[in-house]
PDB file of C-alpha atoms in Angstrom:
ATOM      1  CA  MET A  59     -25.472  35.683 -84.266  1.00 56.00           C
ATOM      2  CA  LEU A  60     -22.458  37.042 -82.426  1.00 62.00           C
ATOM      3  CA  HIS A  61     -19.264  35.027 -82.652  1.00 65.00           C
ATOM      4  CA  PRO A  62     -16.821  35.706 -79.787  1.00 69.00           C
ATOM      5  CA  GLN A  63     -13.091  35.685 -80.457  1.00 79.00           C
ATOM      6  CA  ASN A  64     -12.292  33.293 -77.609  1.00 91.00           C
ATOM      7  CA  MET A  65     -14.558  30.827 -75.841  1.00 94.00           C
ATOM      8  CA  TYR A  66     -13.682  28.945 -72.672  1.00 96.00           C
ATOM      9  CA  ILE A  67     -15.317  26.285 -70.549  1.00 96.00           C
ATOM     10  CA  HIS A  68     -14.300  26.351 -66.884  1.00 97.00           C
ATOM     11  CA  LEU A  69     -14.407  23.525 -64.365  1.00 98.00           C
ATOM     12  CA  LYS A  70     -13.116  24.834 -61.047  1.00 98.00           C
ATOM     13  CA  GLY A  71     -12.458  23.112 -57.779  1.00 97.00           C
ATOM     14  CA  LEU A  72     -12.915  19.521 -58.920  1.00 98.00           C
ATOM     15  CA  LYS A  73     -12.244  17.425 -55.793  1.00 98.00           C
ATOM     16  CA  PHE A  74     -10.415  14.098 -55.703  1.00 98.00           C
ATOM     17  CA  TYR A  75      -8.809  11.765 -53.203  1.00 97.00           C
ATOM     18  CA  ALA A  76      -5.676  10.360 -54.819  1.00 96.00           C
ATOM     19  CA  TYR A  77      -2.278   8.803 -54.130  1.00 95.00           C
ATOM     20  CA  HIS A  78       0.344  11.108 -55.617  1.00 94.00           C
ATOM     21  CA  GLY A  79       3.633  12.055 -54.015  1.00 90.00           C
ATOM     22  CA  VAL A  80       7.340  11.428 -53.784  1.00 90.00           C
ATOM     23  CA  PHE A  81       7.182   9.793 -50.349  1.00 85.00           C
ATOM     24  CA  HIS A  82       6.085   6.171 -49.870  1.00 86.00           C
ATOM     25  CA  GLN A  83       3.601   7.187 -47.168  1.00 86.00           C
ATOM     26  CA  GLU A  84       1.775   9.464 -49.641  1.00 85.00           C
ATOM     27  CA  HIS A  85       1.068   6.463 -51.864  1.00 87.00           C
ATOM     28  CA  LEU A  86      -0.315   4.547 -48.868  1.00 89.00           C
ATOM     29  CA  VAL A  87      -2.557   7.113 -47.191  1.00 91.00           C
ATOM     30  CA  GLY A  88      -3.336   9.463 -50.083  1.00 93.00           C
ATOM     31  CA  ALA A  89      -4.465  13.067 -49.876  1.00 93.00           C
ATOM     32  CA  GLU A  90      -7.099  15.495 -51.094  1.00 95.00           C
ATOM     33  CA  TYR A  91      -6.520  17.274 -54.394  1.00 97.00           C
ATOM     34  CA  SER A  92      -8.342  19.854 -56.440  1.00 97.00           C
ATOM     35  CA  VAL A  93      -8.171  20.568 -60.155  1.00 98.00           C
ATOM     36  CA  ASP A  94      -9.108  23.715 -62.068  1.00 98.00           C
ATOM     37  CA  LEU A  95      -9.567  23.582 -65.844  1.00 98.00           C
ATOM     38  CA  ARG A  96     -10.036  26.152 -68.567  1.00 98.00           C
ATOM     39  CA  LEU A  97     -10.752  24.593 -71.963  1.00 98.00           C
ATOM     40  CA  LYS A  98     -10.607  26.748 -75.072  1.00 96.00           C
ATOM     41  CA  THR A  99     -13.164  25.501 -77.580  1.00 95.00           C
ATOM     42  CA  ASP A 100     -15.622  26.890 -80.095  1.00 90.00           C
ATOM     43  CA  PHE A 101     -19.080  26.443 -78.606  1.00 90.00           C
ATOM     44  CA  SER A 102     -20.812  28.947 -80.899  1.00 87.00           C
ATOM     45  CA  GLN A 103     -23.033  26.161 -82.289  1.00 87.00           C
ATOM     46  CA  ALA A 104     -24.296  25.317 -78.795  1.00 88.00           C
ATOM     47  CA  ALA A 105     -24.820  29.001 -78.038  1.00 84.00           C
ATOM     48  CA  GLU A 106     -27.022  29.245 -81.121  1.00 87.00           C
ATOM     49  CA  THR A 107     -28.854  25.884 -81.045  1.00 88.00           C
ATOM     50  CA  ASP A 108     -28.976  25.028 -77.318  1.00 88.00           C
ATOM     51  CA  GLU A 109     -27.811  21.500 -78.217  1.00 88.00           C
ATOM     52  CA  LEU A 110     -25.130  19.549 -76.302  1.00 89.00           C
ATOM     53  CA  GLN A 111     -23.392  18.263 -79.444  1.00 87.00           C
ATOM     54  CA  GLY A 112     -22.273  21.830 -80.166  1.00 88.00           C
ATOM     55  CA  THR A 113     -20.024  21.949 -77.104  1.00 91.00           C
ATOM     56  CA  VAL A 114     -17.892  19.813 -74.771  1.00 95.00           C
ATOM     57  CA  ASN A 115     -19.745  17.598 -72.288  1.00 96.00           C
ATOM     58  CA  TYR A 116     -18.627  18.657 -68.784  1.00 95.00           C
ATOM     59  CA  GLY A 117     -19.484  15.264 -67.321  1.00 96.00           C
ATOM     60  CA  GLU A 118     -17.227  13.491 -69.809  1.00 97.00           C
ATOM     61  CA  VAL A 119     -14.419  15.941 -69.046  1.00 98.00           C
ATOM     62  CA  PHE A 120     -14.813  15.256 -65.315  1.00 98.00           C
ATOM     63  CA  GLN A 121     -14.762  11.489 -65.906  1.00 98.00           C
ATOM     64  CA  THR A 122     -11.546  11.814 -67.932  1.00 98.00           C
ATOM     65  CA  VAL A 123      -9.852  13.847 -65.185  1.00 98.00           C
ATOM     66  CA  LYS A 124     -11.071  11.381 -62.540  1.00 98.00           C
ATOM     67  CA  GLU A 125      -9.578   8.430 -64.438  1.00 98.00           C
ATOM     68  CA  GLU A 126      -6.199  10.163 -64.689  1.00 98.00           C
ATOM     69  CA  MET A 127      -6.240  11.216 -61.018  1.00 98.00           C
ATOM     70  CA  LEU A 128      -6.644   7.551 -60.046  1.00 97.00           C
ATOM     71  CA  ILE A 129      -3.219   6.730 -61.560  1.00 97.00           C
ATOM     72  CA  PRO A 130      -0.588   7.308 -58.825  1.00 96.00           C
ATOM     73  CA  SER A 131       2.299   9.577 -59.788  1.00 96.00           C
ATOM     74  CA  GLN A 132       5.194  11.119 -57.932  1.00 95.00           C
ATOM     75  CA  LEU A 133       4.854  14.662 -59.262  1.00 96.00           C
ATOM     76  CA  LEU A 134       1.901  16.986 -59.796  1.00 96.00           C
ATOM     77  CA  GLU A 135       3.690  18.222 -62.910  1.00 98.00           C
ATOM     78  CA  HIS A 136       3.318  14.735 -64.381  1.00 98.00           C
ATOM     79  CA  VAL A 137      -0.337  14.476 -63.347  1.00 98.00           C
ATOM     80  CA  ALA A 138      -1.166  17.840 -64.958  1.00 98.00           C
ATOM     81  CA  GLY A 139       0.634  16.910 -68.174  1.00 98.00           C
ATOM     82  CA  ARG A 140      -1.131  13.552 -68.394  1.00 98.00           C
ATOM     83  CA  ILE A 141      -4.556  15.082 -67.845  1.00 98.00           C
ATOM     84  CA  ALA A 142      -3.970  17.811 -70.435  1.00 98.00           C
ATOM     85  CA  GLN A 143      -2.709  15.324 -73.021  1.00 98.00           C
ATOM     86  CA  ARG A 144      -5.700  13.065 -72.456  1.00 98.00           C
ATOM     87  CA  LEU A 145      -8.162  15.968 -72.769  1.00 98.00           C
ATOM     88  CA  LEU A 146      -6.565  17.109 -76.039  1.00 98.00           C
ATOM     89  CA  ASN A 147      -6.666  13.517 -77.333  1.00 97.00           C
ATOM     90  CA  ASP A 148     -10.219  12.703 -76.229  1.00 97.00           C
ATOM     91  CA  PHE A 149     -11.897  16.013 -77.118  1.00 97.00           C
ATOM     92  CA  PRO A 150     -10.892  17.080 -80.643  1.00 95.00           C
ATOM     93  CA  THR A 151     -12.675  20.449 -80.438  1.00 95.00           C
ATOM     94  CA  VAL A 152     -10.581  21.549 -77.440  1.00 97.00           C
ATOM     95  CA  GLU A 153      -7.778  23.779 -78.728  1.00 96.00           C
ATOM     96  CA  GLU A 154      -6.103  24.606 -75.426  1.00 97.00           C
ATOM     97  CA  VAL A 155      -6.104  23.310 -71.846  1.00 98.00           C
ATOM     98  CA  ARG A 156      -5.115  25.427 -68.878  1.00 98.00           C
ATOM     99  CA  ILE A 157      -4.852  23.177 -65.852  1.00 98.00           C
ATOM    100  CA  ALA A 158      -4.002  23.702 -62.201  1.00 98.00           C
ATOM    101  CA  VAL A 159      -3.578  20.756 -59.819  1.00 98.00           C
ATOM    102  CA  TYR A 160      -3.400  21.415 -56.070  1.00 97.00           C
ATOM    103  CA  LYS A 161      -2.521  19.135 -53.179  1.00 94.00           C
ATOM    104  CA  GLN A 162      -4.267  20.042 -49.938  1.00 91.00           C
ATOM    105  CA  ASN A 163      -2.176  20.047 -46.733  1.00 81.00           C
ATOM    106  CA  PRO A 164       1.102  18.905 -48.351  1.00 74.00           C
ATOM    107  CA  PRO A 165       3.648  17.123 -46.111  1.00 71.00           C
ATOM    108  CA  MET A 166       6.435  19.689 -46.352  1.00 70.00           C
ATOM    109  CA  GLY A 167       6.941  20.829 -42.781  1.00 73.00           C
ATOM    110  CA  ALA A 168       5.273  24.187 -43.318  1.00 75.00           C
ATOM    111  CA  ASP A 169       1.906  25.683 -42.484  1.00 80.00           C
ATOM    112  CA  CYS A 170       0.453  25.591 -45.983  1.00 80.00           C
ATOM    113  CA  VAL A 171      -3.107  25.186 -47.228  1.00 82.00           C
ATOM    114  CA  GLN A 172      -2.157  23.816 -50.633  1.00 87.00           C
ATOM    115  CA  THR A 173       0.632  23.560 -53.159  1.00 92.00           C
ATOM    116  CA  GLY A 174       0.210  23.079 -56.857  1.00 95.00           C
ATOM    117  CA  VAL A 175       1.183  23.523 -60.449  1.00 97.00           C
ATOM    118  CA  GLU A 176      -0.401  25.325 -63.366  1.00 98.00           C
ATOM    119  CA  ALA A 177       0.306  24.963 -67.066  1.00 98.00           C
ATOM    120  CA  THR A 178      -1.244  25.726 -70.433  1.00 98.00           C
ATOM    121  CA  TYR A 179      -1.121  23.148 -73.224  1.00 98.00           C
ATOM    122  CA  GLN A 180      -2.097  23.821 -76.824  1.00 97.00           C
ATOM    123  CA  ARG A 181      -3.024  21.456 -79.590  1.00 91.00           C
ATOM    124  CA  LYS A 182      -0.165  21.063 -82.072  1.00 84.00           C
ATOM    125  CA  GLY A 183      -0.663  21.950 -85.699  1.00 68.00           C
TER     126      GLY A 183
END
């Protein structure tokens, strides 16, 4: 069986309604957000056996992100860091998390579709 050098699971465009922002009004009315994830993990067992236990369960990943998005924060940087830390803690086979968090229609006085942050976190050790 082939064994690729790098394996990634992608979850793109996860949609949430949440209450993040620096301004008080943002915590009251909320806004739409989207999250993109790239998880580096070895799913060669699943590729060979066609069994879920050889990979990361996408539904469980989504549930984890959803739980973290429900916790109001001021900064998207903080939200992204929290989500990445939780994913690395909850899914021991995930070696690296690349995450992007976007706020749709941000209140910044500019014609802008979305603003966001992106970061890559790696498991220590």
